[in-house]
Coordinates of C-alpha atoms in Angstrom, one line a residue:
X1 CA 0.0 0.0 0.0
X2 CA 1.2 3.5 -0.7
X3 CA 2.5 5.6 2.2
X4 CA 0.0 8.4 2.9
X5 CA 1.9 10.3 5.7
X6 CA 1.1 11.5 9.2
X7 CA -2.3 13.0 8.4
X8 CA -3.5 9.6 7.0
X9 CA -2.1 7.8 10.0
X10 CA -3.9 10.2 12.3
X11 CA -7.2 9.7 10.4
X12 CA -6.9 5.9 10.5
X13 CA -6.2 6.0 14.3
X14 CA -9.1 8.4 15.0
X15 CA -11.6 7.1 12.4
X16 CA -14.5 6.4 14.9
X17 CA -14.2 9.9 16.6
X18 CA -14.0 11.6 13.2
X19 CA -17.2 9.8 12.0
X20 CA -19.0 10.7 15.2
X21 CA -18.1 14.4 14.9
X22 CA -19.4 14.3 11.3
X23 CA -22.7 12.9 12.5
X24 CA -22.2 9.6 10.6
X25 CA -23.7 6.3 11.7
X26 CA -20.6 4.4 10.5
X27 CA -21.6 0.7 10.0
X28 CA -24.4 1.2 12.5
X29 CA -28.0 0.2 12.4
X30 CA -30.7 2.7 11.7
X31 CA -30.6 6.0 9.7
X32 CA -27.6 8.1 8.9
X33 CA -24.8 8.4 6.4
X34 CA -22.4 5.5 6.1
X35 CA -24.9 3.3 8.0
X36 CA -25.0 -0.5 7.6
X37 CA -27.3 -1.4 4.7
X38 CA -29.9 -4.0 5.6
X39 CA -29.4 -7.4 3.8
X40 CA -33.0 -7.1 2.4
X41 CA -32.0 -3.9 0.6
X42 CA -28.7 -5.4 -0.7
X43 CA -30.6 -8.4 -2.0
X44 CA -33.0 -6.1 -3.9
X45 CA -30.1 -4.2 -5.4
X46 CA -28.4 -7.5 -6.5
X47 CA -31.7 -8.5 -8.2
X48 CA -31.7 -5.1 -10.1
X49 CA -28.0 -5.6 -11.1
X50 CA -28.7 -9.1 -12.3
X51 CA -31.8 -8.1 -14.3
X52 CA -30.2 -5.1 -16.0
X53 CA -27.1 -6.9 -16.9
X54 CA -24.8 -4.9 -14.6
X55 CA -23.7 -8.1 -12.7
X56 CA -22.6 -9.6 -16.1
X57 CA -20.8 -6.4 -17.0
X58 CA -18.9 -6.3 -13.7
X59 CA -18.0 -10.0 -14.1
X60 CA -16.6 -9.2 -17.6
X61 CA -14.6 -6.3 -16.3
X62 CA -13.1 -8.6 -13.6
X63 CA -12.3 -11.2 -16.2
X64 CA -10.5 -8.8 -18.5
X65 CA -8.8 -7.1 -15.5
X66 CA -7.3 -10.5 -14.4
X67 CA -6.1 -11.1 -18.0
X68 CA -4.5 -7.7 -18.1
X69 CA -2.9 -8.1 -14.7
X70 CA -1.3 -11.4 -15.9
X71 CA -0.1 -9.7 -19.1
X72 CA 1.5 -6.9 -16.9
X73 CA 2.9 -9.5 -14.5
X74 CA 1.0 -8.0 -11.6
X75 CA -0.7 -9.7 -8.7
X76 CA -4.5 -9.6 -9.0
X77 CA -6.4 -10.3 -5.8
X78 CA -9.6 -9.6 -3.9
X79 CA -10.2 -6.1 -2.5
X80 CA -8.2 -2.9 -3.0
X81 CA -4.8 -4.1 -1.6
X82 CA -3.3 -5.8 -4.7
X83 CA -0.7 -4.8 -7.2
X84 CA -3.0 -4.4 -10.2
X85 CA -5.5 -2.2 -8.4
X86 CA -2.7 0.0 -7.0
X87 CA -1.1 0.3 -10.5
X88 CA -4.4 1.2 -12.2
X89 CA -5.1 4.0 -9.6
X90 CA -1.6 5.4 -9.2
X91 CA 0.0 5.2 -12.7
X92 CA -1.0 7.3 -15.7
X93 CA 0.6 6.5 -19.0
X94 CA -1.5 9.2 -20.8
X95 CA -2.6 6.7 -23.4
X96 CA -6.2 6.7 -22.4
X97 CA -6.8 10.5 -22.4
X98 CA -8.6 12.3 -25.2
X99 CA -6.7 15.1 -26.9

C-alpha cells in the first residue's frame, strides 16, 4: 500500500471519533450516512443488477482485468490491496486520455 503520511495515520487511528463528529452512523443500524445497509436492501439491489445486466458487465470487467494483470505480470487479488489495483489508480501512462 502507498505511504500516505502522518495525516493519513492520524485519520486511521481516529476514524470512529471523526465519523461521530461528522454525524455519521458508520456501520451502525438505523438511519444516517455511512450506515450498515440491511441485507434485504442489498438483495434487492443485487436483483436489479442481475436483471439489468450490470452483474454480467462487472464480471466481464473482472475477467479482463485478471487477464491484463497477468499480461502486466502484476498480482490480482480480492479487494483494494493488490498490485493491479494500486497500479491502475496510481499510474498514468497518458494513453487513455482524449486530446
